[in-house]
Amino acid sequence: MANRWQYDVVMGYLDSAEQEGARVVTGGGRADIGTGFFVRPTVLADVTPGMTVAREKIFGPIITILRYRDVDQAVELTNNTPYGLGGIVFSSDEDRALQVARRVNTGSIGINFFASNHAAPFGGRGDSGLGVEFGVEGLRAYLTYQSVHRRPSA
């Protein structure tokens, strides 16, 4: 983590996850790899939509796994958050993955991978991101528009 404060925040998320019933599949806790504030990459299972780790941005090496019964419920779970910066849809059927991706309320989304494209706009939805970066759309924040009106000459 960048500093002690962020380390403590992430460790607090791990504590709340376990207290709320999530199961640590791998990782969890401090990574003893030298001086600094290192958290072991962690996978949490048995996570439910109401848990803190399912509702908030963690900004740490933690991934949560939520169960769903079908694609409609998966999209509903994905969109049931005030955040929507980026996401990935994994599928062996790329056409179907594209259909799902178009239903996800996120600023950027990848099909079987994720990368940034500086020619395309990048921005979040809801409480994620601040405006739009990259592409022509990212330049608009720096423009000032002016309308000039003239009376036609006789």
PDB file of C-alpha atoms in Angstrom:
ATOM      1  CA  MET A   1       0.000   0.000   0.000  1.00  0.00           C
ATOM      2  CA  ALA A   2       1.147   3.578  -0.575  1.00  0.00           C
ATOM      3  CA  ASN A   3       1.169   4.413   3.133  1.00  0.00           C
ATOM      4  CA  ARG A   4       0.142   3.227   6.608  1.00  0.00           C
ATOM      5  CA  TRP A   5      -3.285   4.861   6.350  1.00  0.00           C
ATOM      6  CA  GLN A   6      -4.217   2.935   3.165  1.00  0.00           C
ATOM      7  CA  TYR A   7      -2.792  -0.269   4.624  1.00  0.00           C
ATOM      8  CA  ASP A   8      -5.033   0.139   7.686  1.00  0.00           C
ATOM      9  CA  VAL A   9      -8.064   0.842   5.460  1.00  0.00           C
ATOM     10  CA  VAL A  10      -7.502  -2.324   3.400  1.00  0.00           C
ATOM     11  CA  MET A  11      -6.898  -4.430   6.502  1.00  0.00           C
ATOM     12  CA  GLY A  12     -10.161  -3.032   7.887  1.00  0.00           C
ATOM     13  CA  TYR A  13     -11.954  -4.284   4.762  1.00  0.00           C
ATOM     14  CA  LEU A  14     -10.501  -7.750   5.323  1.00  0.00           C
ATOM     15  CA  ASP A  15     -11.658  -7.696   8.960  1.00  0.00           C
ATOM     16  CA  SER A  16     -15.165  -6.562   8.014  1.00  0.00           C
ATOM     17  CA  ALA A  17     -15.379  -9.228   5.294  1.00  0.00           C
ATOM     18  CA  GLU A  18     -14.641 -12.012   7.754  1.00  0.00           C
ATOM     19  CA  GLN A  19     -16.972 -10.526  10.402  1.00  0.00           C
ATOM     20  CA  GLU A  20     -19.786 -10.315   7.817  1.00  0.00           C
ATOM     21  CA  GLY A  21     -19.339 -13.952   6.746  1.00  0.00           C
ATOM     22  CA  ALA A  22     -17.019 -13.867   3.744  1.00  0.00           C
ATOM     23  CA  ARG A  23     -14.486 -16.670   3.441  1.00  0.00           C
ATOM     24  CA  VAL A  24     -10.824 -16.051   2.617  1.00  0.00           C
ATOM     25  CA  VAL A  25      -9.958 -18.522  -0.144  1.00  0.00           C
ATOM     26  CA  THR A  26      -6.360 -17.414  -0.444  1.00  0.00           C
ATOM     27  CA  GLY A  27      -4.227 -14.551   0.838  1.00  0.00           C
ATOM     28  CA  GLY A  28      -5.442 -12.222   3.527  1.00  0.00           C
ATOM     29  CA  GLY A  29      -3.291 -10.374   6.000  1.00  0.00           C
ATOM     30  CA  ARG A  30       0.089  -8.750   5.814  1.00  0.00           C
ATOM     31  CA  ALA A  31       2.652  -9.908   3.283  1.00  0.00           C
ATOM     32  CA  ASP A  32       6.034 -10.132   5.025  1.00  0.00           C
ATOM     33  CA  ILE A  33       8.280  -9.153   2.130  1.00  0.00           C
ATOM     34  CA  GLY A  34      10.284  -6.356   3.709  1.00  0.00           C
ATOM     35  CA  THR A  35       9.683  -2.920   5.061  1.00  0.00           C
ATOM     36  CA  GLY A  36       6.558  -1.193   3.893  1.00  0.00           C
ATOM     37  CA  PHE A  37       2.841  -1.810   3.967  1.00  0.00           C
ATOM     38  CA  PHE A  38       2.178  -4.957   1.963  1.00  0.00           C
ATOM     39  CA  VAL A  39      -1.125  -6.847   1.830  1.00  0.00           C
ATOM     40  CA  ARG A  40      -1.242 -10.381   0.453  1.00  0.00           C
ATOM     41  CA  PRO A  41      -3.383 -10.661  -2.704  1.00  0.00           C
ATOM     42  CA  THR A  42      -6.705 -11.982  -1.425  1.00  0.00           C
ATOM     43  CA  VAL A  43      -9.706 -13.816  -2.889  1.00  0.00           C
ATOM     44  CA  LEU A  44     -12.930 -13.642  -0.869  1.00  0.00           C
ATOM     45  CA  ALA A  45     -15.763 -16.126  -1.471  1.00  0.00           C
ATOM     46  CA  ASP A  46     -19.268 -16.391   0.015  1.00  0.00           C
ATOM     47  CA  VAL A  47     -19.640 -12.639  -0.472  1.00  0.00           C
ATOM     48  CA  THR A  48     -23.203 -11.303  -0.567  1.00  0.00           C
ATOM     49  CA  PRO A  49     -24.396  -8.010  -2.089  1.00  0.00           C
ATOM     50  CA  GLY A  50     -24.963  -6.394   1.310  1.00  0.00           C
ATOM     51  CA  MET A  51     -21.402  -6.885   2.563  1.00  0.00           C
ATOM     52  CA  THR A  52     -19.133  -3.884   2.848  1.00  0.00           C
ATOM     53  CA  VAL A  53     -16.538  -5.424   0.500  1.00  0.00           C
ATOM     54  CA  ALA A  54     -19.233  -5.869  -2.161  1.00  0.00           C
ATOM     55  CA  ARG A  55     -20.459  -2.262  -1.933  1.00  0.00           C
ATOM     56  CA  GLU A  56     -17.287  -0.183  -1.641  1.00  0.00           C
ATOM     57  CA  LYS A  57     -14.087   0.483  -3.567  1.00  0.00           C
ATOM     58  CA  ILE A  58     -11.278  -1.239  -1.706  1.00  0.00           C
ATOM     59  CA  PHE A  59      -8.181   0.069  -3.560  1.00  0.00           C
ATOM     60  CA  GLY A  60      -6.203  -2.957  -2.481  1.00  0.00           C
ATOM     61  CA  PRO A  61      -5.334  -6.447  -3.729  1.00  0.00           C
ATOM     62  CA  ILE A  62      -8.717  -7.998  -2.903  1.00  0.00           C
ATOM     63  CA  ILE A  63     -11.196  -9.636  -5.248  1.00  0.00           C
ATOM     64  CA  THR A  64     -14.691 -10.614  -4.202  1.00  0.00           C
ATOM     65  CA  ILE A  65     -16.707 -13.496  -5.622  1.00  0.00           C
ATOM     66  CA  LEU A  66     -20.501 -13.210  -5.614  1.00  0.00           C
ATOM     67  CA  ARG A  67     -22.756 -16.042  -6.746  1.00  0.00           C
ATOM     68  CA  TYR A  68     -25.495 -15.472  -9.327  1.00  0.00           C
ATOM     69  CA  ARG A  69     -28.089 -17.760 -10.909  1.00  0.00           C
ATOM     70  CA  ASP A  70     -28.104 -16.348 -14.463  1.00  0.00           C
ATOM     71  CA  VAL A  71     -26.763 -13.533 -16.631  1.00  0.00           C
ATOM     72  CA  ASP A  72     -29.653 -11.220 -15.725  1.00  0.00           C
ATOM     73  CA  GLN A  73     -28.839 -11.502 -12.023  1.00  0.00           C
ATOM     74  CA  ALA A  74     -25.107 -11.059 -12.744  1.00  0.00           C
ATOM     75  CA  VAL A  75     -25.831  -7.790 -14.576  1.00  0.00           C
ATOM     76  CA  GLU A  76     -28.176  -6.697 -11.766  1.00  0.00           C
ATOM     77  CA  LEU A  77     -25.478  -7.358  -9.146  1.00  0.00           C
ATOM     78  CA  THR A  78     -22.904  -5.532 -11.258  1.00  0.00           C
ATOM     79  CA  ASN A  79     -25.115  -2.469 -11.703  1.00  0.00           C
ATOM     80  CA  ASN A  80     -26.242  -2.405  -8.055  1.00  0.00           C
ATOM     81  CA  THR A  81     -23.486  -0.034  -6.992  1.00  0.00           C
ATOM     82  CA  PRO A  82     -22.856   3.707  -7.107  1.00  0.00           C
ATOM     83  CA  TYR A  83     -19.548   2.960  -8.859  1.00  0.00           C
ATOM     84  CA  GLY A  84     -18.854   2.099 -12.480  1.00  0.00           C
ATOM     85  CA  LEU A  85     -15.313   2.821 -13.591  1.00  0.00           C
ATOM     86  CA  GLY A  86     -14.392  -0.323 -15.510  1.00  0.00           C
ATOM     87  CA  GLY A  87     -15.158  -3.978 -15.899  1.00  0.00           C
ATOM     88  CA  ILE A  88     -14.525  -7.130 -17.864  1.00  0.00           C
ATOM     89  CA  VAL A  89     -16.918  -9.715 -19.292  1.00  0.00           C
ATOM     90  CA  PHE A  90     -15.340 -13.139 -19.761  1.00  0.00           C
ATOM     91  CA  SER A  91     -16.914 -15.581 -22.216  1.00  0.00           C
ATOM     92  CA  SER A  92     -15.989 -18.017 -24.979  1.00  0.00           C
ATOM     93  CA  ASP A  93     -18.823 -16.428 -26.996  1.00  0.00           C
ATOM     94  CA  GLU A  94     -17.625 -12.896 -27.784  1.00  0.00           C
ATOM     95  CA  ASP A  95     -20.931 -11.834 -29.388  1.00  0.00           C
ATOM     96  CA  ARG A  96     -22.823 -12.837 -26.238  1.00  0.00           C
ATOM     97  CA  ALA A  97     -20.162 -11.116 -24.092  1.00  0.00           C
ATOM     98  CA  LEU A  98     -20.690  -7.914 -26.089  1.00  0.00           C
ATOM     99  CA  GLN A  99     -24.442  -8.102 -25.451  1.00  0.00           C
ATOM    100  CA  VAL A 100     -23.773  -8.422 -21.714  1.00  0.00           C
ATOM    101  CA  ALA A 101     -21.133  -5.665 -21.754  1.00  0.00           C
ATOM    102  CA  ARG A 102     -23.637  -3.221 -23.257  1.00  0.00           C
ATOM    103  CA  ARG A 103     -25.946  -3.829 -20.278  1.00  0.00           C
ATOM    104  CA  VAL A 104     -23.250  -3.100 -17.671  1.00  0.00           C
ATOM    105  CA  ASN A 105     -23.283   0.479 -16.385  1.00  0.00           C
ATOM    106  CA  THR A 106     -19.568   1.237 -16.482  1.00  0.00           C
ATOM    107  CA  GLY A 107     -17.437   3.804 -18.271  1.00  0.00           C
ATOM    108  CA  SER A 108     -15.113   1.253 -19.871  1.00  0.00           C
ATOM    109  CA  ILE A 109     -15.485  -2.463 -20.308  1.00  0.00           C
ATOM    110  CA  GLY A 110     -13.370  -5.169 -21.868  1.00  0.00           C
ATOM    111  CA  ILE A 111     -14.244  -8.452 -23.503  1.00  0.00           C
ATOM    112  CA  ASN A 112     -11.913 -11.139 -22.080  1.00  0.00           C
ATOM    113  CA  PHE A 113      -9.252  -8.516 -21.211  1.00  0.00           C
ATOM    114  CA  PHE A 114      -8.958  -4.895 -20.172  1.00  0.00           C
ATOM    115  CA  ALA A 115      -6.700  -2.155 -21.477  1.00  0.00           C
ATOM    116  CA  SER A 116      -6.801   1.599 -21.993  1.00  0.00           C
ATOM    117  CA  ASN A 117      -6.976   3.142 -25.428  1.00  0.00           C
ATOM    118  CA  HIS A 118      -5.804   6.769 -25.411  1.00  0.00           C
ATOM    119  CA  ALA A 119      -7.821   7.477 -28.547  1.00  0.00           C
ATOM    120  CA  ALA A 120     -11.048   6.467 -26.778  1.00  0.00           C
ATOM    121  CA  PRO A 121     -12.776   8.314 -23.941  1.00  0.00           C
ATOM    122  CA  PHE A 122     -12.153   6.984 -20.435  1.00  0.00           C
ATOM    123  CA  GLY A 123     -14.432   7.918 -17.581  1.00  0.00           C
ATOM    124  CA  GLY A 124     -16.584   6.340 -14.941  1.00  0.00           C
ATOM    125  CA  ARG A 125     -20.249   6.296 -14.104  1.00  0.00           C
ATOM    126  CA  GLY A 126     -21.894   7.350 -10.886  1.00  0.00           C
ATOM    127  CA  ASP A 127     -19.348   8.025  -8.145  1.00  0.00           C
ATOM    128  CA  SER A 128     -16.388   6.674 -10.154  1.00  0.00           C
ATOM    129  CA  GLY A 129     -13.960   8.859 -11.988  1.00  0.00           C
ATOM    130  CA  LEU A 130     -13.839  12.607 -12.361  1.00  0.00           C
ATOM    131  CA  GLY A 131     -14.953  13.612 -15.814  1.00  0.00           C
ATOM    132  CA  VAL A 132     -13.625  12.012 -18.973  1.00  0.00           C
ATOM    133  CA  GLU A 133     -10.025  11.597 -20.062  1.00  0.00           C
ATOM    134  CA  PHE A 134      -8.532  10.684 -23.439  1.00  0.00           C
ATOM    135  CA  GLY A 135      -9.979  11.032 -26.907  1.00  0.00           C
ATOM    136  CA  VAL A 136     -11.750  14.105 -28.259  1.00  0.00           C
ATOM    137  CA  GLU A 137     -14.251  13.799 -25.398  1.00  0.00           C
ATOM    138  CA  GLY A 138     -11.460  14.317 -22.852  1.00  0.00           C
ATOM    139  CA  LEU A 139     -10.439  17.598 -24.491  1.00  0.00           C
ATOM    140  CA  ARG A 140     -13.912  19.148 -24.135  1.00  0.00           C
ATOM    141  CA  ALA A 141     -13.313  20.012 -20.461  1.00  0.00           C
ATOM    142  CA  TYR A 142     -10.544  22.366 -21.599  1.00  0.00           C
ATOM    143  CA  LEU A 143     -12.578  24.179 -24.241  1.00  0.00           C
ATOM    144  CA  THR A 144     -14.545  27.377 -23.820  1.00  0.00           C
ATOM    145  CA  TYR A 145     -17.347  27.889 -26.283  1.00  0.00           C
ATOM    146  CA  GLN A 146     -18.428  31.233 -27.669  1.00  0.00           C
ATOM    147  CA  SER A 147     -21.315  32.121 -29.930  1.00  0.00           C
ATOM    148  CA  VAL A 148     -20.895  35.166 -32.166  1.00  0.00           C
ATOM    149  CA  HIS A 149     -24.018  36.778 -33.652  1.00  0.00           C
ATOM    150  CA  ARG A 150     -23.916  39.377 -36.419  1.00  0.00           C
ATOM    151  CA  ARG A 151     -26.667  41.317 -38.090  1.00  0.00           C
ATOM    152  CA  PRO A 152     -26.674  40.556 -41.830  1.00  0.00           C
ATOM    153  CA  SER A 153     -25.411  43.401 -44.007  1.00  0.00           C
ATOM    154  CA  ALA A 154     -27.980  45.215 -46.143  1.00  0.00           C
TER     155      ALA A 154
END
